[in-house]
Coordinates of C-alpha atoms in Angstrom, one line a residue:
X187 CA 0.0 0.0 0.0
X188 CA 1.3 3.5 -0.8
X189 CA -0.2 5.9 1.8
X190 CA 0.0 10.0 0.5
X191 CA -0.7 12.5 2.7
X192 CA -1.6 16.3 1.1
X193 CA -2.4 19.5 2.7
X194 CA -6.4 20.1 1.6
X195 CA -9.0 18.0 -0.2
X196 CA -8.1 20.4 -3.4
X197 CA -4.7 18.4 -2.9
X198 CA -6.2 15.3 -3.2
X199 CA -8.0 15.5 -5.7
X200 CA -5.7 16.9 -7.7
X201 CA -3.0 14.3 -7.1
X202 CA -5.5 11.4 -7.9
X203 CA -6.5 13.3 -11.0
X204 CA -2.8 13.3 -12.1
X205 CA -2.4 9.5 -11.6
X206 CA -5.4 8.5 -13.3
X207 CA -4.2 10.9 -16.6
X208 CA -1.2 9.2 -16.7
X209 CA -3.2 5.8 -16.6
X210 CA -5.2 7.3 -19.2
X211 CA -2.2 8.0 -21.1
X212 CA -0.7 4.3 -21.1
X213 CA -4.4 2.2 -21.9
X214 CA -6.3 5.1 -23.7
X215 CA -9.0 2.1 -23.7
X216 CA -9.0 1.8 -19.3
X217 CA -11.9 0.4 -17.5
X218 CA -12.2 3.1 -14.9
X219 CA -14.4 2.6 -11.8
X220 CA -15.8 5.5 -10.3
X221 CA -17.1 6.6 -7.0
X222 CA -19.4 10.1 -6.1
X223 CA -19.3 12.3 -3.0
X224 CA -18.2 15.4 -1.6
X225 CA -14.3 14.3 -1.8
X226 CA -14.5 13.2 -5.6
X227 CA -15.5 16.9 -6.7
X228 CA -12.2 18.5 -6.7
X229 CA -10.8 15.1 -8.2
X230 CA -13.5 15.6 -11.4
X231 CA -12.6 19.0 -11.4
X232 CA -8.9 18.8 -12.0
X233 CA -9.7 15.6 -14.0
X234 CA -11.9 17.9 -16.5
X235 CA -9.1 20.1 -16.7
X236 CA -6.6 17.9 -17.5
X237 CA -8.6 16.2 -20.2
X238 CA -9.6 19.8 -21.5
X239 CA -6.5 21.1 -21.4
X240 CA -5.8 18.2 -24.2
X241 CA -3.3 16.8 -21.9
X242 CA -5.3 13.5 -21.9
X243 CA -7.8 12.1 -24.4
X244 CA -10.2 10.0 -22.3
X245 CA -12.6 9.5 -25.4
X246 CA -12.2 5.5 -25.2
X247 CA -12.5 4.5 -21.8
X248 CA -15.1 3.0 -20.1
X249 CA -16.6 3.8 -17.1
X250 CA -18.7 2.0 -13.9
X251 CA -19.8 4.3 -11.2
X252 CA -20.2 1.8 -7.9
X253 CA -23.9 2.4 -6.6
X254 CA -27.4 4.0 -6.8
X255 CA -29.7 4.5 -4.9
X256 CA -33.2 1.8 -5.4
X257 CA -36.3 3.9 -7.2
X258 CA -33.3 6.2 -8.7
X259 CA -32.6 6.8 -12.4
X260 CA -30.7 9.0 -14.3
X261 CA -33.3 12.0 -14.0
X262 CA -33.3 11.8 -10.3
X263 CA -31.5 15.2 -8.9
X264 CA -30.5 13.3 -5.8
X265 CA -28.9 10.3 -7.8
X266 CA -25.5 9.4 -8.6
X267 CA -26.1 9.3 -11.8
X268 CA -27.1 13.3 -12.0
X269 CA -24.0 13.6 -10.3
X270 CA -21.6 12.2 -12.2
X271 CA -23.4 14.1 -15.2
X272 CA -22.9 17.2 -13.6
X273 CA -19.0 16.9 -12.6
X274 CA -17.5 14.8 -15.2
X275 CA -19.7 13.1 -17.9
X276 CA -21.2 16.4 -19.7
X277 CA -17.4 18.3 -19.1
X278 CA -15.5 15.8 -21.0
X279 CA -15.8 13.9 -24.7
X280 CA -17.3 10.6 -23.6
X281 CA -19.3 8.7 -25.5
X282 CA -22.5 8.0 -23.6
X283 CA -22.3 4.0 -24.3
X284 CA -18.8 3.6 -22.6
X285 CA -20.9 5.3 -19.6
X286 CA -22.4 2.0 -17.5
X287 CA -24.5 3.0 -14.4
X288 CA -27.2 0.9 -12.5
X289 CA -30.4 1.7 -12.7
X290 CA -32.2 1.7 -9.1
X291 CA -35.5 2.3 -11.2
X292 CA -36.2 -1.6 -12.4
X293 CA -38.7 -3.9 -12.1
X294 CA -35.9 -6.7 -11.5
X295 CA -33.2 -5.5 -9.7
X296 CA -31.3 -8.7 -9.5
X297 CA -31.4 -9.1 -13.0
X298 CA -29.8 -5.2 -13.4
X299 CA -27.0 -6.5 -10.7
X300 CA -26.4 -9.5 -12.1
X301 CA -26.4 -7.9 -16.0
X302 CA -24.0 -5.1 -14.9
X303 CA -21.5 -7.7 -12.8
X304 CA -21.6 -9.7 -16.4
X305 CA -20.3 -6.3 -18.3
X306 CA -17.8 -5.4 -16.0
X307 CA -16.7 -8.9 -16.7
X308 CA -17.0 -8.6 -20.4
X309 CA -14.6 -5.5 -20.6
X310 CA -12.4 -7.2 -18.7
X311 CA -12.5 -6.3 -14.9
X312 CA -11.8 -2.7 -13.8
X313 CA -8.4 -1.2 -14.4
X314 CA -8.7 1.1 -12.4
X315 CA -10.9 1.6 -9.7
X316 CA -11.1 5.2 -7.2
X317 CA -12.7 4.8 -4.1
X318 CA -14.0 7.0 -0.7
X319 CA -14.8 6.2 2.5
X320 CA -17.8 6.1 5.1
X321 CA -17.4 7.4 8.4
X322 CA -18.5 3.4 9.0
X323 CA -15.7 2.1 6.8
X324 CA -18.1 1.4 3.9
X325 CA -17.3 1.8 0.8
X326 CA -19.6 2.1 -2.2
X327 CA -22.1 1.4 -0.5
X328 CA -21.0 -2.3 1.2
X329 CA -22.3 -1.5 4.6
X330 CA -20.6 -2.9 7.9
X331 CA -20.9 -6.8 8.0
X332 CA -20.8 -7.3 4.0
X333 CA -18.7 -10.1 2.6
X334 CA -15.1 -10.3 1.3
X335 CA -16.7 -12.2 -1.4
X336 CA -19.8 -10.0 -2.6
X337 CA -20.6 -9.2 -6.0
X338 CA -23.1 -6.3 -7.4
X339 CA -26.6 -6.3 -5.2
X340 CA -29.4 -4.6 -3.7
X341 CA -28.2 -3.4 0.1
X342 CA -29.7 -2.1 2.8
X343 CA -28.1 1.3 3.8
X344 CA -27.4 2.0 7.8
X345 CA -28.7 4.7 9.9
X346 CA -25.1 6.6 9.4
X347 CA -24.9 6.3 6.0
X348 CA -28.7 7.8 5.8
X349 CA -27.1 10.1 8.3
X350 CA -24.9 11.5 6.5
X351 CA -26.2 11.7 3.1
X352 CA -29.3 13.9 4.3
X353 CA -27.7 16.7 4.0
X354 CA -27.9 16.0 0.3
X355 CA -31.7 15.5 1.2
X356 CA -32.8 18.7 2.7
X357 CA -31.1 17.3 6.1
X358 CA -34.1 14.8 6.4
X359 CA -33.0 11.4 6.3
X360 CA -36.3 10.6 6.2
X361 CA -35.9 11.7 2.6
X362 CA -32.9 9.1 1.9
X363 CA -33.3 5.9 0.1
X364 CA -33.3 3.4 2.3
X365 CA -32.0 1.2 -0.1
X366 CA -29.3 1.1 -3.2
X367 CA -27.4 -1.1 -5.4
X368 CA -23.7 -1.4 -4.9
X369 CA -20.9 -3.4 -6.2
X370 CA -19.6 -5.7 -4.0
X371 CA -16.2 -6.1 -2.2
X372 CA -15.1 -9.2 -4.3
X373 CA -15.8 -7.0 -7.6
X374 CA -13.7 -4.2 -6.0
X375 CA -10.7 -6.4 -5.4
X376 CA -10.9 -7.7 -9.0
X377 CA -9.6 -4.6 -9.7
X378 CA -6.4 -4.1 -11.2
X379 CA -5.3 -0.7 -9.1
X380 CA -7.5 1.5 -6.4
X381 CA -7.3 4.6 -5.3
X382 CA -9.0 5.7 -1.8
X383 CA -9.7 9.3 -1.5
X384 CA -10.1 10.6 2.1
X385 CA -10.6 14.6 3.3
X386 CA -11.8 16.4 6.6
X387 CA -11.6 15.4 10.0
X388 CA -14.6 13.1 10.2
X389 CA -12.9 10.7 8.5
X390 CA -9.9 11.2 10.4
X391 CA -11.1 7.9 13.3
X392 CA -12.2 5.7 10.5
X393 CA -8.8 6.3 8.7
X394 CA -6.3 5.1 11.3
X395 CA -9.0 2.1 11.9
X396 CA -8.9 0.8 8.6
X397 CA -4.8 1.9 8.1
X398 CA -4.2 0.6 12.0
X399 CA -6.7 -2.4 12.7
X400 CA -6.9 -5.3 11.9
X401 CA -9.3 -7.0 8.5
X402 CA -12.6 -6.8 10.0
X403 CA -15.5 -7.7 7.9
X404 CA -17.2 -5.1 10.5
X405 CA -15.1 -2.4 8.8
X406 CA -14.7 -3.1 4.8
X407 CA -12.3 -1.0 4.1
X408 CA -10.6 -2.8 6.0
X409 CA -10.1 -5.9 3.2
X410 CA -8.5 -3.2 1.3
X411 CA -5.3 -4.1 2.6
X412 CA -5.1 -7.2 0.8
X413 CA -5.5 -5.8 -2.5
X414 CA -1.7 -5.3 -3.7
X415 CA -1.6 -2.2 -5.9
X416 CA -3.7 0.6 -3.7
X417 CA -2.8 4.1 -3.3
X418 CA -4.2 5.7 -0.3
X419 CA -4.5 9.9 -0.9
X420 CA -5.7 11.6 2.6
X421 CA -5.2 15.4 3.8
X422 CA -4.2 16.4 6.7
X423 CA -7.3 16.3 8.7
X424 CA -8.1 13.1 7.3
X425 CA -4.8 11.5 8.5
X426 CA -4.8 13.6 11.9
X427 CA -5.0 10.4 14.1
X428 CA -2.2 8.3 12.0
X429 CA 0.9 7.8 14.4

């Protein structure tokens, strides 16, 4: 594991929009896992810039953002979907069927897990996959207590999670989904190369957990230290509890 630690979140994501260019660079055709959240917007933002800037042409790869939320589609404000719209996928040259998202908005939503599992397998596993983190130690949204092994599904999101997204939701968490479709660990460590993102001092406790404990299924990031090509990119206030 390579561990960098940056002044501010602008830091961050600027760093992890500089290794991912250069990743760019090497496979113009790179699978490219994606995450959302508050973190990931000054990481799109540089990213935008370095693609306009015709530093890197990204008009080949493929992307596959991790989660929705269930009864979500892509005209939802709230979804990820909208978000990833409004950051990076209307800013850059992209075609829109190298875009893959699940759709929360299905009649059959293990089929729509099952189907998008079976086309990141068909492109040939993620090259590169950026992550966050929950103040739980999720991440996507594989909640506290999910499996090394799991694959894409429908989840149940907990009471912190909900938590903390409602300020996306008017601060009502009575507004947010109570459930969502997520990738699953076992996808995740498929991947080829991660990147885990990490700003502000709430995250700063779950940090040193997952960087200091031991594998705890109670904490997945935590089976992120088996994967053997991940770059961890933290600020300061992030990493203000790492010895």
């Amino acid at each position: 594991m390579k561990l960098i630690i940056l002044k501010d979140y602008k830091d961050v994501g600027t760093k992890a929009a500089e290794l991912v260019s250069k990743d760019i660079i090497k496979n113009k055709n790179l699978v490219l896992g994606l995450a959302t959240g508050e973190t990931m917007i000054p990481f799109y933002r540089s990213l935008v810039s370095l693609i306009n800037n015709k530093k890197v042409d990204a008009s080949e790869i493929k992307t596959f953002n991790l989660d929705e939320y269930v009864v979500f589609d892509k005209k939802n404000k709230n979804g990820y979907y909208y978000f990833m719209n409004k950051h990076l996928f209307s800013k850059i040259r992209i075609p829109a069927e190298n875009i893959n998202f699940l759709n929360g908005n299905v009649k059959n939503l293990d089929l729509e897990c099952r189907n998008y599992e079976n086309s990141i397998k068909k492109n040939g596993g993620i090259d590169l996959q950026i992550l966050g983190i929950g103040r739980d130690g999720h991440i996507g949204f594989n909640e506290p207590g999910s499996s090394s092994k799991s694959r894409t599904r429908e989840v149940l999101l907990s009471r912190i999670t909900r938590k903390d997204n409602s300020r996306f939701f008017d601060g009502k968490i009575s507004k947010v989904p109570k459930k969502a479709l997520t990738v699953g660990i076992g996808t995740i460590m498929k991947s080829k190369k991660i990147i885990l993102l990490a700003s502000g001092v709430s995250k700063a406790k779950i940090v040193h957990r997952f960087l200091h404990g031991s594998i705890d299924k109670n904490i997945p990031a935590s089976f992120l230290k088996k994967h053997r090509n991940i770059t961890v990119i933290l600020d300061k206030e992030a990493a203000s509890e790492l010895d």
